[in-house]
Tab-separated table of C-alpha atoms in Angstrom:
chain	number	residue	atom	x	y	z
A	106	MET	CA	-13.817	14.353	-5.244
A	107	SER	CA	-13.231	15.692	-8.682
A	108	THR	CA	-14.777	14.129	-11.726
A	109	ARG	CA	-12.097	12.400	-13.741
A	110	LYS	CA	-12.516	10.659	-17.025
A	111	PRO	CA	-11.774	6.958	-16.616
A	112	THR	CA	-8.549	5.609	-18.057
A	113	ILE	CA	-10.518	3.243	-20.282
A	114	GLU	CA	-12.149	6.235	-22.005
A	115	LEU	CA	-9.018	8.325	-22.493
A	116	THR	CA	-6.418	5.645	-23.130
A	117	PRO	CA	-8.176	2.411	-24.043
A	118	GLY	CA	-4.896	0.967	-25.341
A	119	ALA	CA	-3.364	1.205	-21.885
A	120	PHE	CA	-6.384	-0.512	-20.383
A	121	THR	CA	-6.084	-3.249	-23.007
A	122	ALA	CA	-2.410	-3.713	-22.148
A	123	VAL	CA	-3.215	-4.371	-18.489
A	124	ARG	CA	-5.953	-6.789	-19.544
A	125	GLU	CA	-3.350	-8.628	-21.639
A	126	LEU	CA	-1.159	-8.896	-18.545
A	127	GLU	CA	-4.161	-10.443	-16.741
A	128	LYS	CA	-4.535	-12.952	-19.577
A	129	TYR	CA	-0.864	-13.822	-19.265
A	130	VAL	CA	-1.180	-14.390	-15.507
A	131	ALA	CA	-4.224	-16.616	-16.115
A	132	SER	CA	-2.152	-18.680	-18.568
A	133	THR	CA	0.588	-19.394	-15.995
A	134	GLY	CA	-1.373	-21.938	-13.997
A	135	LEU	CA	-1.654	-19.679	-10.941
A	136	SER	CA	-4.696	-21.001	-9.088
A	137	LYS	CA	-7.776	-18.775	-9.109
A	138	VAL	CA	-7.973	-18.892	-5.304
A	139	HIS	CA	-4.314	-17.947	-4.917
A	140	TYR	CA	-4.795	-15.084	-7.370
A	141	LYS	CA	-7.820	-13.794	-5.448
A	142	LEU	CA	-5.827	-13.876	-2.192
A	143	ILE	CA	-3.075	-11.918	-3.943
A	144	LYS	CA	-5.561	-9.409	-5.347
A	145	ILE	CA	-7.287	-8.853	-2.016
A	146	ARG	CA	-4.080	-8.489	0.008
A	147	ALA	CA	-2.396	-6.171	-2.505
A	148	SER	CA	-5.575	-4.083	-2.764
A	149	GLN	CA	-5.650	-3.780	1.031
A	150	LEU	CA	-2.039	-2.606	1.068
A	151	ASN	CA	-2.566	-0.197	-1.831
A	152	GLY	CA	-5.815	1.149	-0.394
A	153	CYS	CA	-7.963	0.360	-3.434
A	154	GLY	CA	-11.522	-0.011	-2.197
A	155	PHE	CA	-12.909	-0.636	-5.673
A	156	CYS	CA	-10.618	-3.624	-6.317
A	157	LEU	CA	-10.915	-4.893	-2.747
A	158	ASP	CA	-14.715	-4.981	-2.978
A	159	MET	CA	-14.711	-6.669	-6.391
A	160	HIS	CA	-12.151	-9.343	-5.558
A	161	ALA	CA	-13.622	-10.183	-2.150
A	162	LYS	CA	-16.974	-10.842	-3.840
A	163	GLN	CA	-15.301	-12.922	-6.540
A	164	ALA	CA	-13.362	-14.886	-3.916
A	165	ARG	CA	-16.629	-15.769	-2.169
A	166	ASP	CA	-18.003	-16.928	-5.525
A	167	LEU	CA	-14.979	-19.250	-5.809
A	168	GLY	CA	-15.801	-20.738	-2.397
A	169	VAL	CA	-13.271	-18.822	-0.292
A	170	THR	CA	-14.753	-18.516	3.188
A	171	GLU	CA	-15.590	-15.189	4.768
A	172	GLN	CA	-13.069	-15.910	7.532
A	173	ARG	CA	-10.227	-16.418	5.044
A	174	ILE	CA	-11.162	-13.162	3.295
A	175	TYR	CA	-11.521	-11.134	6.500
A	176	MET	CA	-8.296	-12.433	8.043
A	177	LEU	CA	-6.031	-11.560	5.112
A	178	SER	CA	-4.826	-8.364	6.752
A	179	ALA	CA	-3.707	-10.447	9.759
A	180	TRP	CA	-2.718	-13.646	7.964
A	181	ARG	CA	0.372	-14.212	10.115
A	182	GLU	CA	-1.824	-14.614	13.201
A	183	ALA	CA	-4.357	-16.890	11.500
A	184	ASN	CA	-3.740	-20.623	11.218
A	185	ILE	CA	-6.226	-20.902	8.354
A	186	TYR	CA	-3.768	-20.504	5.480
A	187	THR	CA	-1.522	-23.213	4.086
A	188	GLU	CA	2.247	-22.829	4.115
A	189	GLU	CA	2.070	-22.178	0.374
A	190	GLU	CA	-0.528	-19.440	0.883
A	191	LYS	CA	1.590	-17.866	3.610
A	192	ALA	CA	4.562	-17.801	1.233
A	193	ILE	CA	2.353	-16.228	-1.445
A	194	LEU	CA	1.060	-13.591	0.974
A	195	ALA	CA	4.551	-12.750	2.251
A	196	LEU	CA	5.777	-12.352	-1.322
A	197	THR	CA	2.682	-10.319	-2.232
A	198	GLU	CA	3.396	-7.903	0.604
A	199	GLN	CA	7.046	-7.421	-0.252
A	200	VAL	CA	6.418	-6.946	-3.968
A	201	THR	CA	3.542	-4.533	-3.263
A	202	LEU	CA	5.629	-2.580	-0.752
A	203	ILE	CA	8.838	-2.924	-2.765
A	204	HIS	CA	9.878	0.630	-1.853
A	205	GLN	CA	10.365	-0.550	1.756
A	206	GLY	CA	13.468	-2.577	1.083
A	207	GLY	CA	12.725	-4.774	-1.878
A	208	VAL	CA	12.047	-8.505	-1.776
A	209	SER	CA	14.182	-10.344	0.739
A	210	ASP	CA	16.048	-13.530	-0.108
A	211	GLU	CA	14.268	-15.214	2.800
A	212	VAL	CA	10.777	-14.504	1.445
A	213	TYR	CA	11.688	-15.193	-2.176
A	214	ASN	CA	13.595	-18.412	-1.462
A	215	ARG	CA	10.808	-19.714	0.782
A	216	ALA	CA	8.311	-19.145	-2.021
A	217	VAL	CA	10.546	-20.951	-4.506
A	218	ALA	CA	11.066	-23.853	-2.071
A	219	LEU	CA	7.326	-24.292	-1.574
A	220	LEU	CA	5.973	-23.293	-4.975
A	221	GLY	CA	8.763	-23.754	-7.497
A	222	GLU	CA	10.410	-21.044	-9.568
A	223	GLU	CA	7.772	-20.778	-12.286
A	224	TYR	CA	4.850	-20.554	-9.866
A	225	THR	CA	6.744	-17.977	-7.804
A	226	LYS	CA	7.213	-15.851	-10.925
A	227	ALA	CA	3.494	-16.236	-11.660
A	228	VAL	CA	2.765	-14.892	-8.177
A	229	VAL	CA	5.052	-11.915	-8.815
A	230	MET	CA	3.323	-11.183	-12.122
A	231	GLY	CA	-0.056	-11.458	-10.399
A	232	VAL	CA	1.056	-8.845	-7.877
A	233	VAL	CA	2.306	-6.629	-10.707
A	234	ALA	CA	-1.050	-6.917	-12.497
A	235	ILE	CA	-3.269	-6.114	-9.509
A	236	SER	CA	-0.944	-3.295	-8.499
A	237	ALA	CA	-1.409	-1.780	-11.959
A	238	TRP	CA	-5.196	-2.049	-11.622
A	239	ASN	CA	-5.050	-0.556	-8.101
A	240	ARG	CA	-3.096	2.442	-9.337
A	241	ILE	CA	-5.441	2.990	-12.264
A	242	MET	CA	-8.605	2.725	-10.174
A	243	ILE	CA	-7.255	4.899	-7.345
A	244	THR	CA	-6.106	7.562	-9.809
A	245	ASP	CA	-9.467	7.401	-11.602
A	246	GLN	CA	-11.154	7.761	-8.183
A	247	ALA	CA	-13.297	4.690	-8.796
A	248	THR	CA	-15.737	4.216	-5.939
A	249	VAL	CA	-17.670	1.350	-4.433
A	250	ASN	CA	-21.380	1.881	-4.761
A	251	ALA	CA	-23.498	0.208	-2.110
A	252	LEU	CA	-26.451	-1.741	-3.416
A	253	GLU	CA	-28.264	-1.350	-0.107
A	254	SER	CA	-28.119	1.177	2.664
A	255	HIS	CA	-26.980	-0.267	5.988
A	256	VAL	CA	-27.457	1.517	9.250
């Protein structure tokens, strides 16, 4: 990999802008657990190892079980998520993969029915925020550094 200067060093204002978006999302009332599920699932879809590692650790610190973290990539087959969480994950996937046909009325309307309009918009903004971070960290080639060597 090439050595790239991190975005925070070259354009700190841009980094600050994304942090402000994070502050906004935090102000919406979106639960911390829901936001971690969003961050992990979007990071899986976007292929951001740096963010995936960070948010999985933070989710554990919030009390999210290992099983619920590990099963996020197969959430449809796991009966360990609430109906609200399933709606959040479906919306997270469609917003993250928006280039594959947008966000369907079915997924959006189900989220609104279960979560309400304001909470649904908070979910969307959470996906937008983590997607921005994913793109920054992937472009910067941020890596996960193991604390221990495992064989």
